[in-house]
Short mmCIF file of C-alpha atoms and ligand atoms in Angstrom, two decimals:
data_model
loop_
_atom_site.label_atom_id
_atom_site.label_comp_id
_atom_site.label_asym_id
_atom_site.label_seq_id
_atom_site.Cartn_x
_atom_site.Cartn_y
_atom_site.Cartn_z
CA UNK A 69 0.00 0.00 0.00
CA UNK A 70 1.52 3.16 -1.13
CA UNK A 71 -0.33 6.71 -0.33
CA UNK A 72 -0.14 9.40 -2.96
CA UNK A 73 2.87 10.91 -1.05
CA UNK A 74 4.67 8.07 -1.47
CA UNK A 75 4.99 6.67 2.09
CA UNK A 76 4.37 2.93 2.51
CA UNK A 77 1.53 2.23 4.81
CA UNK A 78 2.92 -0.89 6.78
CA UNK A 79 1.62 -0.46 10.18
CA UNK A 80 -1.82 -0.82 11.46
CA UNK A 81 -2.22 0.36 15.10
CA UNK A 82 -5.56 -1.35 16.17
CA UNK A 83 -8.27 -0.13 18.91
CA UNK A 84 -9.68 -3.24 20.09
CA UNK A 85 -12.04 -1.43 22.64
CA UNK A 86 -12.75 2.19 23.72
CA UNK A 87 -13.20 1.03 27.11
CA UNK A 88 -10.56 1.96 30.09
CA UNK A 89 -10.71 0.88 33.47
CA UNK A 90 -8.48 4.43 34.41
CA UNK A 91 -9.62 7.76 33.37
CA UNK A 92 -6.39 9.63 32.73
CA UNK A 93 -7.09 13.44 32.58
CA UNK A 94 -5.17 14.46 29.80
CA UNK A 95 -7.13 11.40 27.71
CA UNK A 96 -10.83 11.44 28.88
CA UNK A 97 -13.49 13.60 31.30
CA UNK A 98 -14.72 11.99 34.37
CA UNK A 99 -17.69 11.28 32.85
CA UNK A 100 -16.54 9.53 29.60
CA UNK A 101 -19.34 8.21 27.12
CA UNK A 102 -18.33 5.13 25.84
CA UNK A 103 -19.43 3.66 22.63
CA UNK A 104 -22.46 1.29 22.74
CA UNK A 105 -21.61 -2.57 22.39
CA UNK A 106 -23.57 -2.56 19.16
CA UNK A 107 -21.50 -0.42 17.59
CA UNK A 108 -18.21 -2.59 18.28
CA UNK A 109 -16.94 -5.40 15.75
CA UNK A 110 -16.59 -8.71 17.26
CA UNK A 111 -12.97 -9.98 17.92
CA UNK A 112 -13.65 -12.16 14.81
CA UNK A 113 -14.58 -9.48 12.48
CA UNK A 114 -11.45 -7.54 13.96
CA UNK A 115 -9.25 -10.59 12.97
CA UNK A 116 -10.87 -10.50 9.86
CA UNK A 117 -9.99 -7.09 9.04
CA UNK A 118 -6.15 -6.82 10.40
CA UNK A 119 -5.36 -10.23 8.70
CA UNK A 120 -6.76 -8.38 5.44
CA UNK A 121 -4.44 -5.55 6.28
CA UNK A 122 -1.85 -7.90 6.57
CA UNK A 123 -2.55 -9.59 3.39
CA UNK A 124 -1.85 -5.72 1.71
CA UNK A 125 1.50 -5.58 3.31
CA UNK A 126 1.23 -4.95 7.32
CA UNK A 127 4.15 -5.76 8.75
CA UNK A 128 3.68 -4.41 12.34
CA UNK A 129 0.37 -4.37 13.88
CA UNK A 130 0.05 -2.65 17.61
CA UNK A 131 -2.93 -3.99 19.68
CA UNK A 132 -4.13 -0.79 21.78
CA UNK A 133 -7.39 1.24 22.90
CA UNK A 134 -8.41 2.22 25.41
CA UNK A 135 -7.17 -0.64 27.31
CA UNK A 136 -6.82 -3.41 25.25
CA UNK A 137 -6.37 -6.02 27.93
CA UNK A 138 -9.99 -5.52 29.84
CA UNK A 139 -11.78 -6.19 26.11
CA UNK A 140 -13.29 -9.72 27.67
CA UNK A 141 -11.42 -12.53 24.99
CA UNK A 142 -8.57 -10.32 24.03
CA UNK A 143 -5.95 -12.63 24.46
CA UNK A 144 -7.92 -15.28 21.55
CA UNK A 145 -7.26 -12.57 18.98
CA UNK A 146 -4.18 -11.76 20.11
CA UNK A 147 -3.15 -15.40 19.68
CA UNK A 148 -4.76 -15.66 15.96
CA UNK A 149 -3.08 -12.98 15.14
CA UNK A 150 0.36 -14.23 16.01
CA UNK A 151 -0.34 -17.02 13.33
CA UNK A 152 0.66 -14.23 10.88
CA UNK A 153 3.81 -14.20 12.82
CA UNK A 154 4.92 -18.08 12.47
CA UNK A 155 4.54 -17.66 8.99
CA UNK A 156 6.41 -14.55 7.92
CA UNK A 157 3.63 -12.47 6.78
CA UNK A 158 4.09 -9.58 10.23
CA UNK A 159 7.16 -8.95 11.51
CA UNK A 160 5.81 -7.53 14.76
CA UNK A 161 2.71 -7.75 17.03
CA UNK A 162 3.18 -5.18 20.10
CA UNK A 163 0.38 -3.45 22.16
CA UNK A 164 0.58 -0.61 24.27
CA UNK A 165 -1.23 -0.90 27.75
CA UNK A 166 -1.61 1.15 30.85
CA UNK A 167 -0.37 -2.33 32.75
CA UNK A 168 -3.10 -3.18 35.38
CA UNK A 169 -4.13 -6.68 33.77
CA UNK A 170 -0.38 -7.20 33.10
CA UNK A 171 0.66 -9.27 35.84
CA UNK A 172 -2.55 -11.79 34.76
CA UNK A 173 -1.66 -11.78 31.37
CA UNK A 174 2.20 -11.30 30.82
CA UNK A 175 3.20 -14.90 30.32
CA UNK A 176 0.01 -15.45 27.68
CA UNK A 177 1.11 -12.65 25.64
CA UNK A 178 4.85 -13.80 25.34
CA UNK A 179 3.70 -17.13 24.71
CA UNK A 180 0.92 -15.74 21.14
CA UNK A 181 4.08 -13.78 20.02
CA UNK A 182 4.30 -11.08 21.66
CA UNK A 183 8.02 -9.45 22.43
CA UNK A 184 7.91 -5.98 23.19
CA UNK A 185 5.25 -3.70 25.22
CA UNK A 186 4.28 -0.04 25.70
CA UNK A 187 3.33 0.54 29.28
CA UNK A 188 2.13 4.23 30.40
CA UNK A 189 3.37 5.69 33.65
CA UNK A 190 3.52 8.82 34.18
CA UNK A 191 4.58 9.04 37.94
CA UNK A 192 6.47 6.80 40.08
CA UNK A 193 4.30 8.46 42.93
CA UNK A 194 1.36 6.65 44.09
CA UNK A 195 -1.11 9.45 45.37
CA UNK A 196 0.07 11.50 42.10
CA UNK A 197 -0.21 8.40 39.81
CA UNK A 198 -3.90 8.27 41.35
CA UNK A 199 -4.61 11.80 40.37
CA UNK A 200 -3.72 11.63 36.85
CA UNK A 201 -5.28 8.09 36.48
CA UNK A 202 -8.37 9.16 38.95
CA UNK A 203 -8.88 6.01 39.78
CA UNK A 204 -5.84 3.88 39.44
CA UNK A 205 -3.60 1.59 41.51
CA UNK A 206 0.15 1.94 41.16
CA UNK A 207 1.22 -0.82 42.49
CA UNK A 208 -0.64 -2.85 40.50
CA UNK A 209 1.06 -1.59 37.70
CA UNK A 210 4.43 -1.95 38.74
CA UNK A 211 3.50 -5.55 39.53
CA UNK A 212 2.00 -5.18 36.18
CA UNK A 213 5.64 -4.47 34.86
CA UNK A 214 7.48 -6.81 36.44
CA UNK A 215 5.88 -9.61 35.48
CA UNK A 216 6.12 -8.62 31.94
CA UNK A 217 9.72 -8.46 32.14
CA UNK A 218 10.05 -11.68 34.19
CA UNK A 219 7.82 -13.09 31.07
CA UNK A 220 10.33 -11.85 28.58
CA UNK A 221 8.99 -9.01 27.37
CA UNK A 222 10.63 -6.01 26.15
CA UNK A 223 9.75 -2.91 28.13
CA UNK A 224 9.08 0.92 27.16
CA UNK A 225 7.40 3.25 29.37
CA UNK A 226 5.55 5.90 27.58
CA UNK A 227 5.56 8.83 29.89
CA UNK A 228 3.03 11.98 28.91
CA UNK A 229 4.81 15.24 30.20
CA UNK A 230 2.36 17.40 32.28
CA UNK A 231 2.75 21.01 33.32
CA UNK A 232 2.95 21.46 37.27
CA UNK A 233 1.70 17.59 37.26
CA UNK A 234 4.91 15.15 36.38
CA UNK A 235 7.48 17.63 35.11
CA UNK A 236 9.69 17.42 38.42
CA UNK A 237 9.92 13.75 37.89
CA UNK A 238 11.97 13.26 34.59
CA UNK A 239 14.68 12.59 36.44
CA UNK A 240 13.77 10.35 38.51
CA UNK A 241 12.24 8.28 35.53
CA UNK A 242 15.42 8.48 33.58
CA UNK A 243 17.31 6.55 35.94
CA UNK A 244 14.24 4.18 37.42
CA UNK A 245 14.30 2.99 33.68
CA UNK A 246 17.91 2.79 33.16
CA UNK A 247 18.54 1.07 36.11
CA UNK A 248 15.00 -1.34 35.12
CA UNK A 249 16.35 -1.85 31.35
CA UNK A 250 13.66 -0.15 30.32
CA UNK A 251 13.36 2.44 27.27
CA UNK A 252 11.40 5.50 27.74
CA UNK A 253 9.40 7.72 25.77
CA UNK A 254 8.36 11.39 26.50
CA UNK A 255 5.01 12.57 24.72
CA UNK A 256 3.56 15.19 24.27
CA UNK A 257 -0.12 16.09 24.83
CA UNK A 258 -2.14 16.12 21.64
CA UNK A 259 -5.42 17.95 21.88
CA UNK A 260 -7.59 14.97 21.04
CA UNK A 261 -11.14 15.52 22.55
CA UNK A 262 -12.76 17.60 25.30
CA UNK A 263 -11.31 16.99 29.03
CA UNK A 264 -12.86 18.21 31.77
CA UNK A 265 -9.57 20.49 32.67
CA UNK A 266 -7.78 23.41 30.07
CA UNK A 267 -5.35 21.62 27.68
CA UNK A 268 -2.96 24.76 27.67
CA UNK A 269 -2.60 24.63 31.20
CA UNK A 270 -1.28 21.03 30.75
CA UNK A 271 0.91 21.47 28.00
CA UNK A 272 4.61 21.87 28.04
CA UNK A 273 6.35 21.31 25.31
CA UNK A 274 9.09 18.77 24.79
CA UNK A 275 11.91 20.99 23.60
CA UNK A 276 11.72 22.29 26.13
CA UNK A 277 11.68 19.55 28.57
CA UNK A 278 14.82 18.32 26.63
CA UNK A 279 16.77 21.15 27.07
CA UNK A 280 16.54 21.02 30.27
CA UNK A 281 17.26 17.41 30.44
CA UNK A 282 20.72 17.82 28.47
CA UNK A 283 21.75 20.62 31.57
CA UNK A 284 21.98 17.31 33.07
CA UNK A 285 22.46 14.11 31.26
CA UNK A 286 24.64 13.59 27.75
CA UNK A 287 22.43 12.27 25.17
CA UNK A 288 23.79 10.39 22.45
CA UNK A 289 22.08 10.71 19.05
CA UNK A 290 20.98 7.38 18.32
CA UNK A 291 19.98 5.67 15.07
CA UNK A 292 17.21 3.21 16.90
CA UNK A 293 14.25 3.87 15.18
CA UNK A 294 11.20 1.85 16.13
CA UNK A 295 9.22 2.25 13.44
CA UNK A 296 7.24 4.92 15.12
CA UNK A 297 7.35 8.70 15.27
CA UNK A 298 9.83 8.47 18.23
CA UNK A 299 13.49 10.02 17.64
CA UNK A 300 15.84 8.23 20.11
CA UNK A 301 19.37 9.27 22.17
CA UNK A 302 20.84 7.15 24.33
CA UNK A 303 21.73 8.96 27.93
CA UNK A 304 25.44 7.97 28.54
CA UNK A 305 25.34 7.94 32.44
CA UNK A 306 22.96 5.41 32.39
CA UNK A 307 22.75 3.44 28.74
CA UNK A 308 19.26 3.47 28.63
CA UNK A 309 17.20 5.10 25.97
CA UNK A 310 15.10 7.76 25.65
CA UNK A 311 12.57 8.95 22.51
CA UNK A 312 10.62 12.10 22.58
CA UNK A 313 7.45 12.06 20.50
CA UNK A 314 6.98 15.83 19.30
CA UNK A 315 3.70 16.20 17.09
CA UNK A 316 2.92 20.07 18.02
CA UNK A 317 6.74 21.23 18.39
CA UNK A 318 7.90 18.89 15.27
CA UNK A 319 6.48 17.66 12.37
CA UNK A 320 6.72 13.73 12.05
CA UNK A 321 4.31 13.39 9.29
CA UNK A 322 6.66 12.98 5.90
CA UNK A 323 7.75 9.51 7.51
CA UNK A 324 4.76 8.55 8.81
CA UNK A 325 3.89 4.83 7.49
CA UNK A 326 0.21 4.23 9.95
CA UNK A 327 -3.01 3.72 9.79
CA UNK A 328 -5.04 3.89 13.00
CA UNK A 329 -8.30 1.19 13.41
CA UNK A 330 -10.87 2.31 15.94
CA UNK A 331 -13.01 -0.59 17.32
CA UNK A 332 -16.02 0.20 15.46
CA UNK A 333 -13.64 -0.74 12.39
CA UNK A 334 -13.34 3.27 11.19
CA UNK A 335 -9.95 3.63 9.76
CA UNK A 336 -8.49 6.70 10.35
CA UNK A 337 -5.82 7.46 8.27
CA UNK A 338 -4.32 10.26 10.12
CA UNK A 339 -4.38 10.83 13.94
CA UNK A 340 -4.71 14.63 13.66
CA UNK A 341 -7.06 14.85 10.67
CA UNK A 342 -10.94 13.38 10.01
CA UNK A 343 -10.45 11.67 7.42
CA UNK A 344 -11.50 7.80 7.31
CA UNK A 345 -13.09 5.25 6.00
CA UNK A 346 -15.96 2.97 7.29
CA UNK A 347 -14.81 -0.65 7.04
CA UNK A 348 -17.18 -2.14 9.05
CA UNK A 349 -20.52 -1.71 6.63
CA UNK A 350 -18.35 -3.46 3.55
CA UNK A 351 -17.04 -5.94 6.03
CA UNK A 352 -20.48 -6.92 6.79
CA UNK A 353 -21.99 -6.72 3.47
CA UNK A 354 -19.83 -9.29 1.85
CA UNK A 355 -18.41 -12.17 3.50
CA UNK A 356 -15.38 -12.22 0.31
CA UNK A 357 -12.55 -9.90 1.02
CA UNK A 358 -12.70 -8.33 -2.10
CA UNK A 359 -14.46 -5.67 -1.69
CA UNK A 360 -12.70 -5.08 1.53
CA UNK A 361 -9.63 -4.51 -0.27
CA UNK A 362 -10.71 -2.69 -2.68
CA UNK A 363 -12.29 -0.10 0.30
CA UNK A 364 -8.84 0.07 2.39
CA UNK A 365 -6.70 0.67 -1.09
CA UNK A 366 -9.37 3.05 -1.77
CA UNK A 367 -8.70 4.60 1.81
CA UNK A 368 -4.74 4.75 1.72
CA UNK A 369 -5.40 7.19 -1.54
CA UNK A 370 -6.85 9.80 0.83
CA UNK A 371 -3.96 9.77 3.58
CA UNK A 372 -3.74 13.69 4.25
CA UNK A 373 -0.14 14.79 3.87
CA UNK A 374 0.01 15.40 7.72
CA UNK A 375 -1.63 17.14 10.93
CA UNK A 376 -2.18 20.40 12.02
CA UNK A 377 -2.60 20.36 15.66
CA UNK A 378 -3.04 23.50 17.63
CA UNK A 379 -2.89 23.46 21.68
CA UNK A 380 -3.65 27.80 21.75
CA UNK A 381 -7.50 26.43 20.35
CA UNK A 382 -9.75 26.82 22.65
CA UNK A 383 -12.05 24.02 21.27
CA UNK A 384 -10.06 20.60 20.89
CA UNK A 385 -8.20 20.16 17.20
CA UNK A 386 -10.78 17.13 16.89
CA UNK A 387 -13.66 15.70 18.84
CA UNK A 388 -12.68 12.36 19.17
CA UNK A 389 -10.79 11.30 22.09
CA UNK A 390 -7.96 8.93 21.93
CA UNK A 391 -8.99 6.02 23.83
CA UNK A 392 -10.92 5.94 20.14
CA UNK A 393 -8.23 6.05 17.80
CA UNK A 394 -5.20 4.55 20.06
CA UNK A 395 -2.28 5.57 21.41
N1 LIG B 563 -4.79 2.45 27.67
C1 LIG B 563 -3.53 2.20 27.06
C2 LIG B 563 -2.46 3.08 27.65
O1 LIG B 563 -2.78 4.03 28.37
O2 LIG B 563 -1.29 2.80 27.37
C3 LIG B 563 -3.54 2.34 25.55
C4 LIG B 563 -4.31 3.47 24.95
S1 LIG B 563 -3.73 5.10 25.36
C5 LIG B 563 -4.90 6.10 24.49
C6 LIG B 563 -2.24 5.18 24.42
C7 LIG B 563 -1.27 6.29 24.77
O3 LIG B 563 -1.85 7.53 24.45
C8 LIG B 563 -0.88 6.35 26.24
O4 LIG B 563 0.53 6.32 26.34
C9 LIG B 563 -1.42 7.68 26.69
O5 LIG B 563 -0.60 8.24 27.68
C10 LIG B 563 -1.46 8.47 25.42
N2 LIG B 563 -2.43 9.56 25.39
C11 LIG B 563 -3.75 9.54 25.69
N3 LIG B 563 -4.32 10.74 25.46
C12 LIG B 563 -3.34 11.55 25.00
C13 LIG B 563 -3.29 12.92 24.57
N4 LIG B 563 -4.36 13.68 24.56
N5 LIG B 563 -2.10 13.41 24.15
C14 LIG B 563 -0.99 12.62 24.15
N6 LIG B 563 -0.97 11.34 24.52
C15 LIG B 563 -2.12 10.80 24.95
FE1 LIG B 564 -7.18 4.69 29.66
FE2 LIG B 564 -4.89 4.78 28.33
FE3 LIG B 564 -6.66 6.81 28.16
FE4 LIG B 564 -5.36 6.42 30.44
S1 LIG B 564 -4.43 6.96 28.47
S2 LIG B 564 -7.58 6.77 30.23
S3 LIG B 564 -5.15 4.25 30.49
S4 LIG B 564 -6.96 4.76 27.42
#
């Protein structure tokens, strides 16, 4: 699949539910509305669709949501989908979790193919870690973690930097990770959906948070690249490795090789844009693939050249939150 930029779509990043068992406040109000049941494909019909994707030339496929490990059966499509792996046709199956089922299901996902994980933690302190989470459980989480590692699994902590929330504890999470073997990732807040607090107030913005960061620790340019948006250095004093993930202060988009699946099987082919493509009504009208195929080549044609995110808007840059689209 080639877009009419040229890029080469071969990663599908797939929202298996829109469900969340934490209510982070930079992702979702209090009071989240979630999507009807109706409205959601079955994990069969979401197998159906990311082994078509495959078939066009997929080679990584990320598993995420809202949290992709309370969607009741998960770990069945997980495993079908890791067929694709035994036989060459995806080089990768990851997913990216906030890690509170992790220490039930660590072992299972190593064992349907599974090798590396993104797990979100944006504190190391549990009273804050319950504020930004509302409702969350830190502990469990680090449990979460360890077992995951214990399991074999390949570790990177995706850390969202806050204003006057986390941003006194980059430090501390440089050198918890380095000294875990874990990789890190600071992102930025994208204003995706209404919250119930002011997105400006939250925002910082990573360049600047990296400055800072180099007063202190030598970063190494690195050539890691993880498929992903992420530019990595390594941080000498502790050989770990950090990636920053920019979208407002840097435009990733001429590399960008995704496609996002929501759970009602929408494909959005841009996270900062509208434009998509309802897979589910020709996946239900015809039980061939062929006119499936012919809708998601159709869709890669209309892959916007890139974003165009604002945080100073007063209304969010879109409606829909991510919990919908995936992280
Ligand atoms: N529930 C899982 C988790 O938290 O890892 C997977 C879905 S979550 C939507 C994926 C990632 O998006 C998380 O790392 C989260 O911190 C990040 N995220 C959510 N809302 C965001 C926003 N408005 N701006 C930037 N990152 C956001
Ligand atoms: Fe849930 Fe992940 Fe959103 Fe937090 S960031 S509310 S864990 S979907």
């Amino acid at each position: 699949m080639i877009d009419p930029f040229g890029r080469h779509i071969t990663y599908l990043r797939v929202s298996v539910t829109d469900r969340c068992d934490l209510r982070c406040v930079y992702c979702m109000p209090t009071a989240m509305k979630f999507l009807p049941k109706a409205d959601v494909l079955s994990l069969e019909e979401l197998d159906r669709l990311c082994s078509a994707f495959i078939g066009l030339g997929v080679r990584k496929l990320r598993v995420t949501g809202g949290e992709p490990l309370v969607r009741r059966g998960v770990l069945g499509l997980i495993k079908s989908l890791g067929r694709h792996i035994g036989v060459g046709d995806l080089d990768e199956l990851t997913m990216t979790t906030n890690g509170t089922q992790l220490a039930r299901y660590a072992p299972a996902l190593f064992d349907a193919g599974i090798r590396r994980i993104n797990v979100s933690l944006d504190t190391l302190d549990a009273s804050r870690f319950r504020a930004i989470t509302r409702t969350g459980n830190l502990d469990a989480v680090l449990r979460g973690i360890f077992a995951a590692q214990r399991a074999g699994l390949r570790i990177k902590i995706n850390m969202v930097a806050l204003r006057a929330t986390n941003d006194d504890e980059f430090d501390r999470m440089i050198r918890w990770c380095g000294d875990k073997g874990f990789d890190l990732t600071f992102i930025e807040t994208m204003p995706l959906g209404a919250i119930d607090e002011s997105r400006s107030n939250q925002y910082l913005p990573l360049s600047r948070v990296r400055a800072d960061l180099q007063t202190r620790w030598t970063f190494e340019q690195s050539e890691h690249r993880s498929g992903g948006p992420a530019r990595y250095v390594n941080v000498r004093e502790t050989g770990g490795r950090i990636g920053f993930i920019t979208p407002l202060t840097h435009n990733f988009c001429e590399s960008c090789n995704r496609v996002r699946l929501t759970c009602t099987g929408r494909l959005y082919l841009c996270l900062g844009q509208e434009n998509n493509a309802d897979l589910r009504e020709v996946l239900r009208a015809h039980r061939e693939d062929e006119h499936l195929v012919a809708a998601i080549k159709n869709a890669i044609q209309r892959k916007p050249h890139g974003h165009d995110f604002l945080i100073e808007r007063r209304q969010p840059a879109l409606a829909r939150h991510m919990n919908l689209t995936g992280g």
